[in-house]
Short mmCIF file of C-alpha atoms and ligand atoms in Angstrom, two decimals:
data_model
loop_
_atom_site.label_atom_id
_atom_site.label_comp_id
_atom_site.label_asym_id
_atom_site.label_seq_id
_atom_site.Cartn_x
_atom_site.Cartn_y
_atom_site.Cartn_z
CA MET A 26 -0.20 0.59 0.29
CA PRO A 27 1.63 3.26 -1.01
CA ALA A 28 1.99 5.14 2.74
CA LEU A 29 1.99 8.35 0.78
CA LYS A 30 -1.18 10.48 -0.18
CA THR A 31 -0.89 11.96 -3.28
CA LYS A 32 -1.94 15.77 -2.97
CA THR A 33 -5.40 16.26 -2.03
CA ALA A 34 -8.00 19.42 -2.37
CA TYR A 35 -11.09 20.09 -2.28
CA VAL A 36 -13.00 21.70 -4.86
CA CYS A 37 -16.24 23.47 -5.37
CA GLN A 38 -18.49 21.61 -6.91
CA ASN A 39 -20.27 25.10 -7.55
CA CYS A 40 -17.02 28.06 -9.06
CA GLY A 41 -14.65 24.95 -9.19
CA ALA A 42 -13.03 27.12 -6.17
CA VAL A 43 -10.44 25.34 -4.76
CA GLU A 44 -9.30 25.08 -1.00
CA PRO A 45 -7.14 22.95 0.91
CA ARG A 46 -9.83 22.38 4.21
CA TRP A 47 -13.30 21.70 3.97
CA LEU A 48 -15.02 24.31 4.00
CA GLY A 49 -19.45 24.37 4.48
CA ARG A 50 -19.61 27.01 2.65
CA CYS A 51 -17.70 28.27 0.05
CA PRO A 52 -15.97 31.66 0.15
CA SER A 53 -16.13 32.95 -3.65
CA CYS A 54 -19.91 31.67 -4.48
CA GLY A 55 -21.49 31.48 -0.62
CA GLY A 56 -22.96 27.58 -1.58
CA TRP A 57 -23.81 25.41 0.92
CA ASN A 58 -21.94 22.15 1.14
CA THR A 59 -20.63 22.41 -2.21
CA PHE A 60 -16.68 21.13 -1.26
CA VAL A 61 -15.96 17.81 -2.71
CA GLU A 62 -12.41 16.62 -2.28
CA GLU A 63 -10.46 15.55 -5.23
CA ARG A 64 -6.64 13.68 -6.18
CA VAL A 65 -4.84 16.57 -7.68
CA GLU A 66 -1.68 16.36 -10.11
CA ARG A 67 0.84 18.43 -10.45
CA LYS A 68 0.73 19.49 -14.32
CA THR A 69 3.35 18.56 -16.78
CA ALA A 70 5.21 22.23 -17.39
CA LYS A 71 6.44 20.71 -21.02
CA PRO A 72 2.88 19.79 -23.19
CA SER A 73 2.91 16.03 -23.70
CA ALA A 74 5.18 14.32 -26.58
CA THR A 75 2.51 12.49 -28.01
CA PHE A 76 -0.49 14.02 -29.60
CA GLN A 77 -3.39 13.77 -32.16
CA GLU A 78 -2.73 15.07 -35.84
CA PRO A 79 -6.24 15.79 -37.38
CA THR A 80 -7.60 13.07 -38.96
CA ALA A 81 -9.83 12.67 -41.93
CA LEU A 82 -13.17 10.51 -40.54
CA GLN A 83 -13.39 8.77 -44.21
CA ALA A 84 -9.71 7.83 -43.76
CA VAL A 85 -10.03 6.29 -39.89
CA ALA A 86 -10.31 2.66 -40.41
CA PHE A 87 -13.99 1.47 -38.28
CA GLU A 88 -13.86 -1.42 -35.86
CA GLU A 89 -17.14 -3.02 -34.55
CA THR A 90 -15.89 -2.63 -30.37
CA GLY A 91 -16.33 -6.12 -28.53
CA ARG A 92 -19.56 -7.23 -26.87
CA VAL A 93 -20.10 -9.98 -24.89
CA PRO A 94 -23.36 -11.27 -24.33
CA VAL A 95 -24.27 -12.07 -20.33
CA GLY A 96 -26.03 -14.49 -21.64
CA ILE A 97 -29.25 -13.71 -19.69
CA ALA A 98 -31.05 -12.37 -23.06
CA GLU A 99 -33.33 -9.92 -20.93
CA PHE A 100 -29.95 -8.09 -19.57
CA ASP A 101 -28.59 -8.08 -23.11
CA ARG A 102 -31.06 -6.57 -24.36
CA VAL A 103 -31.07 -3.70 -22.22
CA LEU A 104 -27.26 -3.41 -23.09
CA GLY A 105 -27.86 -3.15 -26.73
CA GLY A 106 -26.76 -7.57 -27.47
CA GLY A 107 -23.71 -7.84 -24.60
CA ALA A 108 -21.42 -5.69 -22.25
CA VAL A 109 -18.05 -3.61 -24.99
CA GLU A 110 -15.13 -4.38 -22.96
CA GLY A 111 -13.56 -1.81 -21.76
CA SER A 112 -16.89 0.18 -20.72
CA ALA A 113 -18.09 0.69 -17.45
CA ILE A 114 -21.77 -0.40 -16.54
CA LEU A 115 -24.09 1.19 -13.86
CA VAL A 116 -26.49 -0.58 -12.30
CA GLY A 117 -28.25 1.94 -9.99
CA GLY A 118 -31.05 1.13 -7.56
CA ASP A 119 -33.27 0.52 -4.63
CA PRO A 120 -31.85 -1.59 -1.98
CA GLY A 121 -33.51 -5.11 -2.18
CA ILE A 122 -34.71 -4.51 -4.83
CA GLY A 123 -32.12 -7.81 -6.67
CA LYS A 124 -28.89 -5.94 -8.15
CA SER A 125 -26.83 -8.12 -6.35
CA THR A 126 -28.67 -11.04 -7.44
CA LEU A 127 -28.87 -10.20 -10.72
CA LEU A 128 -24.78 -9.83 -11.37
CA LEU A 129 -23.96 -12.54 -9.66
CA GLN A 130 -26.08 -14.49 -11.34
CA ALA A 131 -24.53 -12.43 -14.54
CA ALA A 132 -21.29 -13.52 -13.07
CA GLY A 133 -22.23 -17.61 -13.52
CA ARG A 134 -23.57 -17.07 -17.37
CA LEU A 135 -20.23 -15.50 -18.31
CA ALA A 136 -17.81 -17.62 -16.55
CA ARG A 137 -19.93 -20.52 -17.93
CA GLN A 138 -19.58 -19.01 -20.65
CA GLY A 139 -15.45 -19.80 -19.85
CA ALA A 140 -14.84 -15.24 -18.66
CA THR A 141 -13.13 -15.15 -15.54
CA VAL A 142 -15.25 -12.71 -13.16
CA LEU A 143 -14.21 -10.87 -10.19
CA TYR A 144 -16.32 -9.63 -7.36
CA VAL A 145 -15.90 -7.34 -5.19
CA SER A 146 -18.02 -7.08 -2.34
CA GLY A 147 -18.02 -4.42 0.29
CA GLU A 148 -21.09 -5.55 1.67
CA GLU A 149 -20.93 -9.36 2.38
CA SER A 150 -18.79 -12.01 3.20
CA LEU A 151 -17.56 -14.35 1.67
CA LEU A 152 -20.31 -16.62 3.60
CA GLN A 153 -22.97 -14.36 2.09
CA LEU A 154 -22.12 -14.47 -1.44
CA LYS A 155 -21.41 -18.22 -1.15
CA SER A 156 -25.00 -18.33 0.45
CA ARG A 157 -26.30 -16.71 -2.29
CA ALA A 158 -24.01 -19.24 -5.27
CA GLN A 159 -25.96 -22.08 -3.46
CA ARG A 160 -29.22 -20.19 -3.77
CA LEU A 161 -29.22 -19.46 -7.33
CA GLU A 162 -27.13 -22.49 -7.90
CA ILE A 163 -24.07 -21.01 -9.18
CA HIS A 164 -21.63 -23.87 -9.44
CA GLN A 165 -19.46 -22.91 -11.92
CA GLU A 166 -15.92 -22.34 -12.13
CA GLY A 167 -14.08 -19.15 -12.59
CA ILE A 168 -15.90 -16.77 -10.60
CA TRP A 169 -13.40 -15.19 -7.67
CA PHE A 170 -14.69 -13.57 -4.41
CA LEU A 171 -13.22 -10.91 -2.71
CA ALA A 172 -14.66 -8.94 0.78
CA GLU A 173 -12.43 -6.02 -0.18
CA THR A 174 -13.35 -2.23 0.36
CA ARG A 175 -9.87 -0.67 -0.42
CA LEU A 176 -8.87 0.12 -3.76
CA GLU A 177 -5.69 -0.29 -3.73
CA VAL A 178 -5.45 -4.04 -2.26
CA ILE A 179 -8.11 -4.67 -5.05
CA LEU A 180 -6.15 -3.54 -7.64
CA GLU A 181 -3.18 -4.69 -5.93
CA GLN A 182 -5.35 -8.28 -6.64
CA LEU A 183 -5.79 -8.11 -10.27
CA LYS A 184 -2.21 -8.71 -10.53
CA LYS A 185 -3.16 -12.25 -9.22
CA ILE A 186 -6.27 -12.72 -10.90
CA LYS A 187 -6.20 -11.91 -14.64
CA ALA A 188 -10.04 -11.17 -14.94
CA GLY A 189 -12.00 -10.17 -17.82
CA ILE A 190 -15.28 -9.24 -16.00
CA LEU A 191 -15.09 -6.91 -12.78
CA ILE A 192 -17.87 -6.45 -10.63
CA PHE A 193 -18.25 -4.45 -7.56
CA ASP A 194 -20.77 -4.10 -5.25
CA SER A 195 -21.22 -1.44 -4.16
CA ILE A 196 -19.31 1.51 -5.85
CA GLN A 197 -20.28 3.11 -2.07
CA THR A 198 -18.06 0.68 -0.04
CA ILE A 199 -15.07 1.07 -2.38
CA SER A 200 -12.62 3.25 -0.84
CA SER A 201 -9.04 4.98 -1.99
CA GLY A 202 -6.09 5.68 0.96
CA GLN A 203 -5.28 8.94 -1.78
CA LEU A 204 -8.05 10.62 0.00
CA PHE A 205 -8.56 12.17 3.24
CA SER A 206 -12.28 12.13 2.82
CA PRO A 207 -15.09 9.47 4.36
CA PRO A 208 -16.02 6.35 2.63
CA GLY A 209 -19.46 6.78 0.50
CA SER A 210 -18.78 10.16 -0.20
CA VAL A 211 -18.95 11.84 -3.29
CA GLY A 212 -15.05 12.57 -3.66
CA GLN A 213 -14.54 9.11 -2.76
CA LEU A 214 -17.15 8.00 -4.69
CA ARG A 215 -15.74 9.52 -7.98
CA GLU A 216 -12.36 8.32 -7.58
CA ALA A 217 -13.06 5.39 -6.93
CA THR A 218 -14.78 5.07 -10.19
CA GLN A 219 -12.25 6.76 -12.30
CA VAL A 220 -9.72 4.74 -11.04
CA LEU A 221 -11.97 1.59 -12.48
CA VAL A 222 -13.19 3.30 -15.42
CA GLU A 223 -9.71 4.28 -16.52
CA ARG A 224 -8.10 1.17 -16.10
CA VAL A 225 -10.67 -0.54 -18.35
CA LYS A 226 -10.57 1.45 -20.52
CA THR A 227 -6.98 0.14 -21.69
CA SER A 228 -7.34 -2.78 -20.18
CA GLY A 229 -10.50 -4.08 -22.42
CA GLU A 230 -12.02 -5.28 -18.76
CA ILE A 231 -15.40 -4.94 -18.87
CA LEU A 232 -16.69 -3.49 -15.38
CA PHE A 233 -19.69 -3.29 -13.71
CA LEU A 234 -20.69 -0.99 -10.60
CA VAL A 235 -23.91 -1.24 -8.09
CA GLY A 236 -24.82 1.58 -7.00
CA HIS A 237 -27.36 1.70 -4.25
CA VAL A 238 -29.98 4.30 -4.81
CA THR A 239 -31.97 6.03 -1.34
CA LYS A 240 -35.27 6.83 -0.85
CA ASP A 241 -34.18 10.43 -0.78
CA GLY A 242 -33.60 10.20 -3.91
CA PHE A 243 -29.64 9.54 -4.62
CA LEU A 244 -26.97 10.35 -1.34
CA ALA A 245 -23.69 10.67 -2.61
CA GLY A 246 -24.73 7.86 -5.22
CA PRO A 247 -25.24 6.81 -8.83
CA LYS A 248 -26.17 10.45 -10.03
CA VAL A 249 -22.92 11.98 -10.13
CA LEU A 250 -21.39 8.59 -11.60
CA GLU A 251 -24.05 8.81 -14.10
CA HIS A 252 -21.55 11.57 -17.03
CA MET A 253 -18.06 9.05 -16.08
CA VAL A 254 -18.96 5.33 -17.26
CA ASP A 255 -20.28 4.03 -20.33
CA THR A 256 -23.64 2.62 -19.64
CA VAL A 257 -27.16 3.24 -16.48
CA LEU A 258 -28.84 0.77 -15.98
CA TYR A 259 -31.44 1.25 -13.49
CA PHE A 260 -33.04 -2.12 -11.25
CA GLU A 261 -36.63 -1.18 -10.75
CA GLY A 262 -39.80 -2.55 -8.58
CA GLU A 263 -41.70 -2.43 -5.73
CA LYS A 264 -40.66 -4.34 -3.17
CA ASN A 265 -44.06 -6.41 -2.60
CA HIS A 266 -44.47 -7.79 -5.91
CA PHE A 267 -42.13 -9.65 -7.86
CA TYR A 268 -42.09 -8.46 -11.25
CA ARG A 269 -38.46 -6.26 -11.78
CA ILE A 270 -37.42 -3.63 -14.70
CA LEU A 271 -34.23 -3.28 -15.53
CA ARG A 272 -33.88 0.23 -17.66
CA GLY A 273 -31.62 1.81 -19.66
CA VAL A 274 -31.06 5.34 -18.52
CA LYS A 275 -27.97 6.09 -20.52
CA ASN A 276 -25.88 3.43 -23.08
CA ARG A 277 -23.09 4.80 -25.13
CA PHE A 278 -23.13 1.18 -27.31
CA GLY A 279 -27.20 1.16 -27.56
CA SER A 280 -31.03 2.33 -27.02
CA THR A 281 -31.91 3.60 -23.98
CA ALA A 282 -35.74 2.75 -25.14
CA GLU A 283 -34.79 -1.18 -24.44
CA ILE A 284 -36.57 -2.61 -20.51
CA GLY A 285 -35.73 -5.88 -19.12
CA ILE A 286 -38.59 -8.10 -16.98
CA PHE A 287 -37.73 -10.16 -14.51
CA GLN A 288 -39.54 -12.02 -11.45
CA MET A 289 -37.75 -12.70 -8.78
CA THR A 290 -38.38 -16.37 -7.55
CA GLU A 291 -36.62 -18.64 -4.57
CA LYS A 292 -34.17 -19.30 -7.37
CA GLY A 293 -33.52 -15.71 -8.01
CA LEU A 294 -34.47 -13.76 -10.81
CA VAL A 295 -35.88 -15.58 -14.15
CA GLU A 296 -37.01 -13.77 -17.16
CA VAL A 297 -40.79 -12.78 -18.31
CA GLU A 298 -40.38 -13.73 -21.48
CA ASN A 299 -44.32 -12.57 -21.98
CA PRO A 300 -44.47 -9.55 -19.58
CA SER A 301 -47.97 -8.87 -20.64
CA GLY A 302 -49.44 -12.45 -20.04
CA PHE A 303 -47.05 -12.42 -17.09
CA PHE A 304 -48.85 -8.33 -15.84
CA LEU A 305 -53.08 -10.70 -16.86
CA GLY A 306 -52.10 -13.50 -14.80
CA GLU A 307 -54.59 -12.63 -12.50
CA ARG A 308 -57.17 -10.71 -14.04
CA SER A 309 -60.63 -11.85 -12.72
CA GLY A 310 -62.56 -11.46 -15.66
CA ALA A 311 -65.56 -9.18 -16.49
CA SER A 312 -65.77 -6.77 -13.96
CA SER A 313 -66.72 -3.50 -13.98
CA GLY A 314 -63.76 -0.88 -13.50
CA SER A 315 -61.53 -2.90 -15.20
CA VAL A 316 -60.46 -2.48 -18.68
CA VAL A 317 -56.96 -3.92 -20.11
CA VAL A 318 -54.21 -0.96 -22.13
CA ALA A 319 -51.68 -1.41 -24.27
CA ALA A 320 -49.14 0.24 -23.02
CA LEU A 321 -46.03 1.06 -24.11
CA ASP A 322 -42.43 0.81 -21.25
CA GLY A 323 -39.94 1.90 -24.33
CA ASN A 324 -40.24 0.37 -27.29
CA ARG A 325 -42.02 -2.61 -25.48
CA PRO A 326 -46.08 -2.59 -25.83
CA LEU A 327 -47.29 -4.34 -22.44
CA LEU A 328 -51.09 -5.46 -21.73
CA LEU A 329 -51.52 -4.05 -18.23
CA GLU A 330 -54.77 -3.89 -15.34
CA VAL A 331 -56.23 -0.88 -15.24
CA GLN A 332 -58.48 -0.72 -11.67
CA ALA A 333 -60.86 1.62 -10.72
CA LEU A 334 -63.22 0.98 -7.96
CA VAL A 335 -65.79 4.34 -7.54
CA THR A 336 -67.58 4.09 -3.99
CA PRO A 337 -70.29 6.44 -2.47
CA THR A 338 -67.52 8.21 0.11
CA PRO A 339 -69.40 7.98 3.24
CA TRP A 340 -68.33 10.83 5.23
CA GLY A 341 -66.61 13.71 4.77
CA THR A 342 -64.46 14.86 1.15
CA PRO A 343 -64.43 12.15 -0.69
CA GLN A 344 -61.12 10.42 -1.14
CA ARG A 345 -58.71 9.97 -4.26
CA VAL A 346 -56.12 7.02 -3.84
CA VAL A 347 -54.34 6.60 -6.84
CA GLY A 348 -51.79 3.74 -7.40
CA GLY A 349 -48.95 3.31 -10.55
CA PHE A 350 -50.27 6.10 -12.51
CA ASP A 351 -49.98 10.10 -11.69
CA PRO A 352 -52.42 11.45 -9.91
CA ARG A 353 -52.72 15.16 -11.85
CA ARG A 354 -53.38 13.31 -14.91
CA LEU A 355 -56.18 10.89 -13.10
CA ALA A 356 -57.73 14.73 -11.65
CA LEU A 357 -57.47 15.91 -15.00
CA ILE A 358 -59.36 12.82 -16.15
CA LEU A 359 -62.28 13.11 -13.87
CA ALA A 360 -62.70 16.48 -14.47
CA VAL A 361 -63.72 16.12 -18.28
CA LEU A 362 -65.75 13.21 -17.36
CA GLU A 363 -67.80 15.59 -14.97
CA LYS A 364 -67.16 18.33 -18.37
CA ARG A 365 -67.85 16.22 -21.03
CA LEU A 366 -70.12 13.61 -19.98
CA GLY A 367 -72.45 14.53 -17.25
CA PHE A 368 -70.18 12.06 -14.99
CA SER A 369 -70.49 13.38 -11.49
CA PHE A 370 -67.41 12.11 -8.74
CA GLY A 371 -68.30 14.83 -6.48
CA THR A 372 -69.31 12.51 -3.34
CA LYS A 373 -67.76 9.61 -4.34
CA ASP A 374 -64.13 7.75 -3.29
CA VAL A 375 -62.11 6.91 -6.35
CA PHE A 376 -59.54 4.27 -5.92
CA VAL A 377 -57.16 3.57 -8.95
CA ASN A 378 -54.68 1.12 -9.60
CA VAL A 379 -52.84 -0.45 -12.46
CA ALA A 380 -52.75 -4.38 -11.27
CA GLY A 381 -49.30 -6.00 -10.47
CA GLY A 382 -47.77 -2.76 -9.08
CA VAL A 383 -46.31 -1.46 -12.29
CA LYS A 384 -46.55 2.24 -13.48
CA ILE A 385 -47.55 3.73 -16.07
CA GLU A 386 -45.91 7.11 -17.13
CA GLU A 387 -47.20 7.95 -20.66
CA SER A 388 -51.00 10.04 -21.66
CA ALA A 389 -51.29 7.18 -23.69
CA CYS A 390 -53.65 4.82 -21.64
CA ASP A 391 -55.80 7.95 -19.96
CA LEU A 392 -58.26 6.02 -22.48
CA GLY A 393 -58.39 2.60 -19.64
CA PHE A 394 -58.36 5.36 -17.24
CA ALA A 395 -61.67 6.70 -18.56
CA LEU A 396 -63.60 3.41 -18.97
CA ALA A 397 -62.35 2.09 -16.00
CA LEU A 398 -63.94 5.34 -13.70
CA ALA A 399 -66.66 5.31 -15.85
CA SER A 400 -66.99 1.92 -16.21
CA SER A 401 -67.36 1.17 -11.76
CA LEU A 402 -69.20 4.28 -11.60
CA GLU A 403 -72.34 2.95 -14.13
CA ASP A 404 -70.89 -0.59 -12.34
CA VAL A 405 -70.56 -2.16 -16.43
CA PRO A 406 -68.27 -3.72 -17.05
CA PHE A 407 -65.85 -3.39 -20.09
CA ASP A 408 -65.69 -5.83 -22.57
CA SER A 409 -62.79 -8.59 -21.44
CA LYS A 410 -62.24 -9.41 -25.05
CA SER A 411 -61.42 -5.61 -25.63
CA THR A 412 -58.91 -3.42 -24.83
CA ALA A 413 -58.31 0.26 -25.52
CA VAL A 414 -55.13 3.00 -25.86
CA GLY A 415 -56.17 6.92 -26.45
CA GLU A 416 -54.90 10.39 -24.80
CA VAL A 417 -57.85 12.13 -23.43
CA GLY A 418 -57.77 16.03 -24.10
CA LEU A 419 -59.34 18.17 -22.03
CA GLY A 420 -62.17 18.82 -24.84
CA GLY A 421 -62.66 15.07 -24.15
CA GLU A 422 -61.10 14.19 -27.45
CA ILE A 423 -59.07 11.36 -28.16
CA ARG A 424 -55.30 11.89 -29.49
CA GLY A 425 -53.32 9.91 -30.97
CA VAL A 426 -49.99 7.86 -29.43
CA GLY A 427 -47.10 6.83 -30.96
CA GLN A 428 -46.59 3.72 -31.70
CA ILE A 429 -49.86 1.85 -32.60
CA GLU A 430 -49.18 -0.55 -34.38
CA ALA A 431 -46.77 -2.11 -31.63
CA ARG A 432 -49.75 -1.69 -29.12
CA VAL A 433 -52.17 -3.09 -31.40
CA ALA A 434 -50.45 -6.37 -32.30
CA GLU A 435 -49.67 -7.30 -28.89
CA ALA A 436 -53.38 -7.12 -28.02
CA LEU A 437 -53.67 -9.64 -30.82
CA LYS A 438 -50.84 -11.95 -29.52
CA MET A 439 -52.52 -12.06 -25.85
CA GLY A 440 -55.98 -12.83 -28.19
CA PHE A 441 -57.96 -9.79 -27.70
CA GLU A 442 -60.00 -9.35 -30.18
CA ARG A 443 -61.12 -5.77 -30.52
CA ILE A 444 -59.01 -3.16 -29.55
CA LEU A 445 -60.44 0.99 -29.12
CA VAL A 446 -57.67 3.30 -30.65
CA PRO A 447 -58.12 6.94 -31.81
CA LEU A 448 -59.60 7.68 -34.63
CA THR A 449 -56.81 9.52 -36.29
CA ASN A 450 -53.34 6.43 -35.51
CA VAL A 451 -56.69 4.36 -37.34
CA ARG A 452 -55.74 6.17 -40.41
CA ALA A 453 -52.28 6.26 -40.38
CA MET A 454 -52.06 2.82 -40.23
CA ALA A 455 -50.47 0.52 -42.64
CA ARG A 456 -50.85 -3.03 -42.05
CA LYS A 457 -53.96 -4.58 -41.42
CA PHE A 458 -54.63 -6.62 -38.29
CA GLU A 459 -56.09 -9.90 -37.68
CA ILE A 460 -58.41 -8.10 -34.72
CA GLU A 461 -61.09 -5.52 -34.76
CA VAL A 462 -59.36 -1.98 -34.62
CA VAL A 463 -62.42 0.50 -33.55
CA GLY A 464 -61.17 4.42 -34.42
CA VAL A 465 -62.49 6.58 -31.90
CA ARG A 466 -62.97 10.35 -32.11
CA LYS A 467 -64.13 11.31 -29.07
CA LEU A 468 -64.38 9.85 -25.51
CA GLU A 469 -68.34 9.48 -25.43
CA GLU A 470 -67.99 7.41 -28.26
CA ALA A 471 -65.36 5.46 -26.98
CA LEU A 472 -68.11 4.72 -23.94
CA LYS A 473 -70.20 3.98 -26.34
CA LYS A 474 -68.34 1.13 -27.99
CA GLY A 475 -66.93 -0.31 -24.76
CA LEU A 476 -69.31 -0.17 -22.17
CA LYS A 477 -72.15 -2.13 -22.84
P1 TYD B 501 -30.63 -8.87 -3.12
O1 TYD B 501 -29.94 -8.94 -4.82
O2 TYD B 501 -29.37 -8.83 -2.15
O3 TYD B 501 -30.48 -7.27 -3.23
P2 TYD B 501 -29.77 -6.33 -3.74
O4 TYD B 501 -28.50 -6.61 -3.84
O5 TYD B 501 -30.03 -4.71 -4.51
O6 TYD B 501 -30.20 -4.77 -2.08
O7 TYD B 501 -32.19 -9.15 -2.82
C1 TYD B 501 -32.37 -8.84 -2.48
C2 TYD B 501 -33.78 -9.75 -1.65
O8 TYD B 501 -33.76 -10.48 -2.87
C3 TYD B 501 -33.24 -10.27 -0.56
O9 TYD B 501 -35.00 -9.40 0.29
C4 TYD B 501 -33.79 -11.35 -0.77
C5 TYD B 501 -34.44 -11.48 -2.41
N1 TYD B 501 -34.23 -13.38 -3.17
C6 TYD B 501 -35.00 -13.66 -3.56
O10 TYD B 501 -36.36 -13.48 -3.69
N2 TYD B 501 -34.37 -15.38 -4.14
C7 TYD B 501 -33.12 -14.95 -4.15
O11 TYD B 501 -32.96 -15.92 -5.00
C8 TYD B 501 -32.14 -14.59 -3.81
C9 TYD B 501 -30.80 -14.61 -3.80
C10 TYD B 501 -32.82 -12.73 -2.74
MG1 MG B 502 -26.66 -5.89 -2.75
#
């Protein structure tokens, strides 16, 4: 271990002011809590002897970067076909969501293909890691564990194990002896990440970093790392539901529109190949207040069940309880139903939920919510062989949505016989589908066609 520390300084993240000691308030810009410890490199006086000449773009030989498929299709899909050699991939998510499980399973698959994996854990003991590996039935050779948090020690150990895949779980626990800042601080987090990212750029190793996200945002967390790494994935899901979504938020080597869907089981994460089937699995059939919507998450069509329950308010102020949908969007839809169609929710409690604990973030599913609300209020079931998609405008008009064909195709695949879609979308559809496509222009029309 190097005994001498390199020179470090505290740099204001707001204005760039440099101070030898940490200060609570920046004397130059007045910002509070803006100083972060950074390593100070002594600048060489002479310009570096090697520098690049401008190169004609067409003269540059194009080389496809080497991609290593992890071997878990849903993971590879989000990565853009596999992990790129020499790249750094950050996997963020709430504690307990399954990040360690996902990466250990990835380690197993990669080792099965002959890769050597070093799994550095700063959070768990070797015994804990082994017991998880046991549970996940990972017995492959080629996976090395190291329970260590000191960056310099880890780099020393890396000389002994020539690993092609490096996993750090979590990066928040790793710290460098070069800085005085405590482990987990922004300075340490950045220093460790920078050293590792620079290393893999030249070595060609693939770096996976686990980053915890805390409830109140990103405590010294993934956010500060996003620009330092090549790929940022978030692993999300509701703790008390079993499904998990792996989502790309940044990818230098692929699209961020892809999502991977998993289910957490007794034996780890299992890929969900038919997400619509998975989410519709517990549907109760024809009851009022239930409508299946043809949603889209990233590029992925997903049929989801929207449920509404409208009941008389026993006393006091009517309640509005929403799960998986923006409450303000719900208020808008309720207002349109009242103003344009004469429904009255003033003395009613309204409960709205997306089954399975999924979140719907697009307005393209408005029509489904409107239908579910009207269906529950009137106690008339929505046709269980039908599904719907469309945005509801303030005038009660149904507005067109993106990627209509992918949505219709998914409805067909899941055995629906009919889909209500915005009329503007019907006109633009190039393909014919083996499903009845009903174009609607107004919410009123959709209710007439859907609730019988
Ligand atoms: P974990 O991967 O430790 O989460 P993270 O690293 O994101 O903090 O997994 C968390 C939860 O998953 C834990 O509560 C136990 C559960 N789990 C299973 O249900 N099945 C399994 O096979 C494993 C390994 C974990
Ligand atoms: Mg973990």
